[in-house]
XYZ file of C-alpha atoms in Angstrom:
193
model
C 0.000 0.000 0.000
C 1.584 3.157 -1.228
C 1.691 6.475 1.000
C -1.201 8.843 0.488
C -1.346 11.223 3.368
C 2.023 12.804 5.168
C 1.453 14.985 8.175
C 4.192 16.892 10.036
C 3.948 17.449 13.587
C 4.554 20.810 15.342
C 3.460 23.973 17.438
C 2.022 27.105 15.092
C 3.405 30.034 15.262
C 6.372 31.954 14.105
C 7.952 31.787 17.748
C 8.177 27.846 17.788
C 9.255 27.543 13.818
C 12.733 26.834 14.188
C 12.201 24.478 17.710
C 13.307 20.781 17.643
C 9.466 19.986 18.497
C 8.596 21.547 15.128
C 11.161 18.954 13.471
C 7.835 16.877 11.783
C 7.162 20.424 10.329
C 10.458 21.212 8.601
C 10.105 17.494 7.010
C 6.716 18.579 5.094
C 7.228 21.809 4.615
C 11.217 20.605 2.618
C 8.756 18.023 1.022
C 6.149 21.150 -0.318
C 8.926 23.288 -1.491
C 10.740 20.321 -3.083
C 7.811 19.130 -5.260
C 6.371 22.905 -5.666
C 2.940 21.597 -3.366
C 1.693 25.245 -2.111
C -0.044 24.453 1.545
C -2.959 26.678 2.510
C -4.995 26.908 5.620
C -7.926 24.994 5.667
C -10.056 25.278 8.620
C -11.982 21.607 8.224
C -9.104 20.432 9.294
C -7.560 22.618 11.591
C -4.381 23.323 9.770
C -2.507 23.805 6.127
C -3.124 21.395 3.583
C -1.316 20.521 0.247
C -1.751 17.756 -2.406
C 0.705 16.827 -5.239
C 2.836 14.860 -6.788
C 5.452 13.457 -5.382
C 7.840 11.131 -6.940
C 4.807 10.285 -9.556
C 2.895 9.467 -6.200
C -0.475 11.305 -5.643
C 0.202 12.806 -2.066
C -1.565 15.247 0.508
C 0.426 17.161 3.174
C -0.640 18.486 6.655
C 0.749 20.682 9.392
C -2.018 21.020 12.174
C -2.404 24.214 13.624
C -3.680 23.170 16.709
C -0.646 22.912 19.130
C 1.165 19.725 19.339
C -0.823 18.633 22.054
C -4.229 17.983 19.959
C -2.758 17.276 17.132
C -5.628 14.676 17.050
C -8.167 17.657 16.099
C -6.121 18.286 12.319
C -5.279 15.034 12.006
C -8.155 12.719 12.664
C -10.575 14.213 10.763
C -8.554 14.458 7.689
C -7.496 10.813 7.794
C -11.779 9.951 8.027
C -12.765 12.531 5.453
C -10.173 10.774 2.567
C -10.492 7.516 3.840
C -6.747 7.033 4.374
C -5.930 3.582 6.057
C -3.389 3.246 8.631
C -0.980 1.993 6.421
C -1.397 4.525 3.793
C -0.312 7.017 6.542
C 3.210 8.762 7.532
C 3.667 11.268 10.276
C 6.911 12.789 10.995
C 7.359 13.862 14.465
C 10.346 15.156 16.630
C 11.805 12.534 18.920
C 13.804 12.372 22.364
C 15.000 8.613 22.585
C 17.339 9.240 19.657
C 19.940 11.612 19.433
C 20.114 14.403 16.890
C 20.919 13.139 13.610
C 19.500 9.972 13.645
C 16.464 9.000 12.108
C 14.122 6.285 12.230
C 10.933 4.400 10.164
C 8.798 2.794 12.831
C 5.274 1.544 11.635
C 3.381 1.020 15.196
C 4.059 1.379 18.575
C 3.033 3.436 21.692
C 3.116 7.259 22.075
C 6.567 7.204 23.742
C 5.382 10.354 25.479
C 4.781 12.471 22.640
C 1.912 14.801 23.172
C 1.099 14.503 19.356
C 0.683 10.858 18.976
C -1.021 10.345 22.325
C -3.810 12.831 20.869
C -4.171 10.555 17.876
C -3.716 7.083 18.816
C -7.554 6.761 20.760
C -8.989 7.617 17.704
C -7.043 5.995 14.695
C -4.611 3.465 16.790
C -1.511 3.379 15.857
C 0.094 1.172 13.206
C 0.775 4.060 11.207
C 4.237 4.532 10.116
C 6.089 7.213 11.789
C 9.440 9.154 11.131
C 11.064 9.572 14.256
C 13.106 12.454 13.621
C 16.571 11.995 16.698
C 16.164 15.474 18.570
C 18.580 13.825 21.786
C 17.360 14.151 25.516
C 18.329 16.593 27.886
C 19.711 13.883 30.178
C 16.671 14.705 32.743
C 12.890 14.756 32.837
C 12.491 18.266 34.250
C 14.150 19.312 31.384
C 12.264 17.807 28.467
C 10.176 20.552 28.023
C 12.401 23.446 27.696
C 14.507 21.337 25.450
C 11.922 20.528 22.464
C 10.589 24.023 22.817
C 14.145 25.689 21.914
C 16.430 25.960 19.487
C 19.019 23.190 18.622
C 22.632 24.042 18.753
C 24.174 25.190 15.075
C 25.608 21.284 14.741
C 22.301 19.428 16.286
C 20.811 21.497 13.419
C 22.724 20.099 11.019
C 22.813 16.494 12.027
C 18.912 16.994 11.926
C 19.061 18.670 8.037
C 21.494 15.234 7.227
C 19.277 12.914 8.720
C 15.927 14.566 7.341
C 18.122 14.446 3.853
C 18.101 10.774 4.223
C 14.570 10.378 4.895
C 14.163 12.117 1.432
C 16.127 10.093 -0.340
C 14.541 7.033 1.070
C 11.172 8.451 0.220
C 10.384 7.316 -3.479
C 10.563 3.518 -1.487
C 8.297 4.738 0.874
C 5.814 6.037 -1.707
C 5.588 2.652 -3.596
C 4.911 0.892 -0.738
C 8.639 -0.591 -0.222
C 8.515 -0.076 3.397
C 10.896 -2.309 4.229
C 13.675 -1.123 2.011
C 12.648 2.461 3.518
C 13.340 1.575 6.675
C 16.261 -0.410 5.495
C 17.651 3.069 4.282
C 16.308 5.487 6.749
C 17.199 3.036 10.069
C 21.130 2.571 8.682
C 21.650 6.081 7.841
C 24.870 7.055 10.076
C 26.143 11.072 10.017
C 29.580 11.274 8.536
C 32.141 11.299 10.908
């Protein structure tokens, strides 16, 4: 089953743009500029929307607009309205348990703690396919919080442009339905030393 709808997840506003919790963002809105896909609010959903082609594959894109924690509002409905199964679904999402410049194709799973999959998971479950985009922990709970809400360091940011390269490159698998070759690519992908 081939890819049909890719949503980034992120906070709105020009304040949290360049955050490492916006990281889900950057990968759609690359994708958009990359294949010329113009996203424009659209308030059924709750966010910006785009459709296009990408690699010769007929694709939508979404950013909710809702705040990462009800992501579930944007996303939900959109999946319903188009009918998109579970495995014709990718969300890119900034992640903690991986350190900055790695990246990782997961279909399935829990939440992990992230405030934007918990919000979706009740309704859809959850063997989507994610990419886990490595944003590295702050070595404490208490500190979670300020870390995906600010900026990464000038070489976090970019082992987190490398990595997010990869994922692009691995994409025109992804879109045919080669997931495992995607993952193949996106799981081994190491940053230069």
């Amino acid at each position: 089953m081939s890819i049909k709808l890719i949503v980034g997840l992120g906070n709105p506003g020009q304040e949290y743009m360049l955050t490492r919790h916006n990281a889900g963002f950057w990968f759609v809105q690359h994708l958009a500029q990359q294949f010329n896909i113009t996203l424009s609010p659209d308030k059924k959903f709750h966010g910006v929307t785009g459709r296009g082609q990408v690699h010769g594959s007929d694709v939508r894109l979404l950013l909710p607009l809702t705040f990462m924690n009800k992501s579930g509002q944007s996303v939900v409905p959109m999946v319903n309205f188009y009918n998109i199964d579970n495995d014709q679904l990718l969300i890119a999402h900034d992640e903690l348990d991986i350190p900055a410049g790695s990246i990782k194709l997961k279909t399935g799973g829990g939440h992990g703690g992230h405030n934007g999959l918990r919000d979706i998971t009740p309704h859809i479950g959850n063997d989507f396919h994610r990419l886990r985009v490595g944003i590295g922990h702050p070595g404490h709970k208490s500190k979670v919080s300020g870390h995906v809400l600010s900026k990464a360091s000038p070489n976090d940011q970019i082992a987190i442009d490398s990595a997010l390269t990869a994922a692009f490159e691995a994409l025109p698998l992804l879109l045919e339905g080669n997931v495992e070759r995607a993952r193949e690519r996106i799981n081994g992908f190491k940053l230069p030393d």
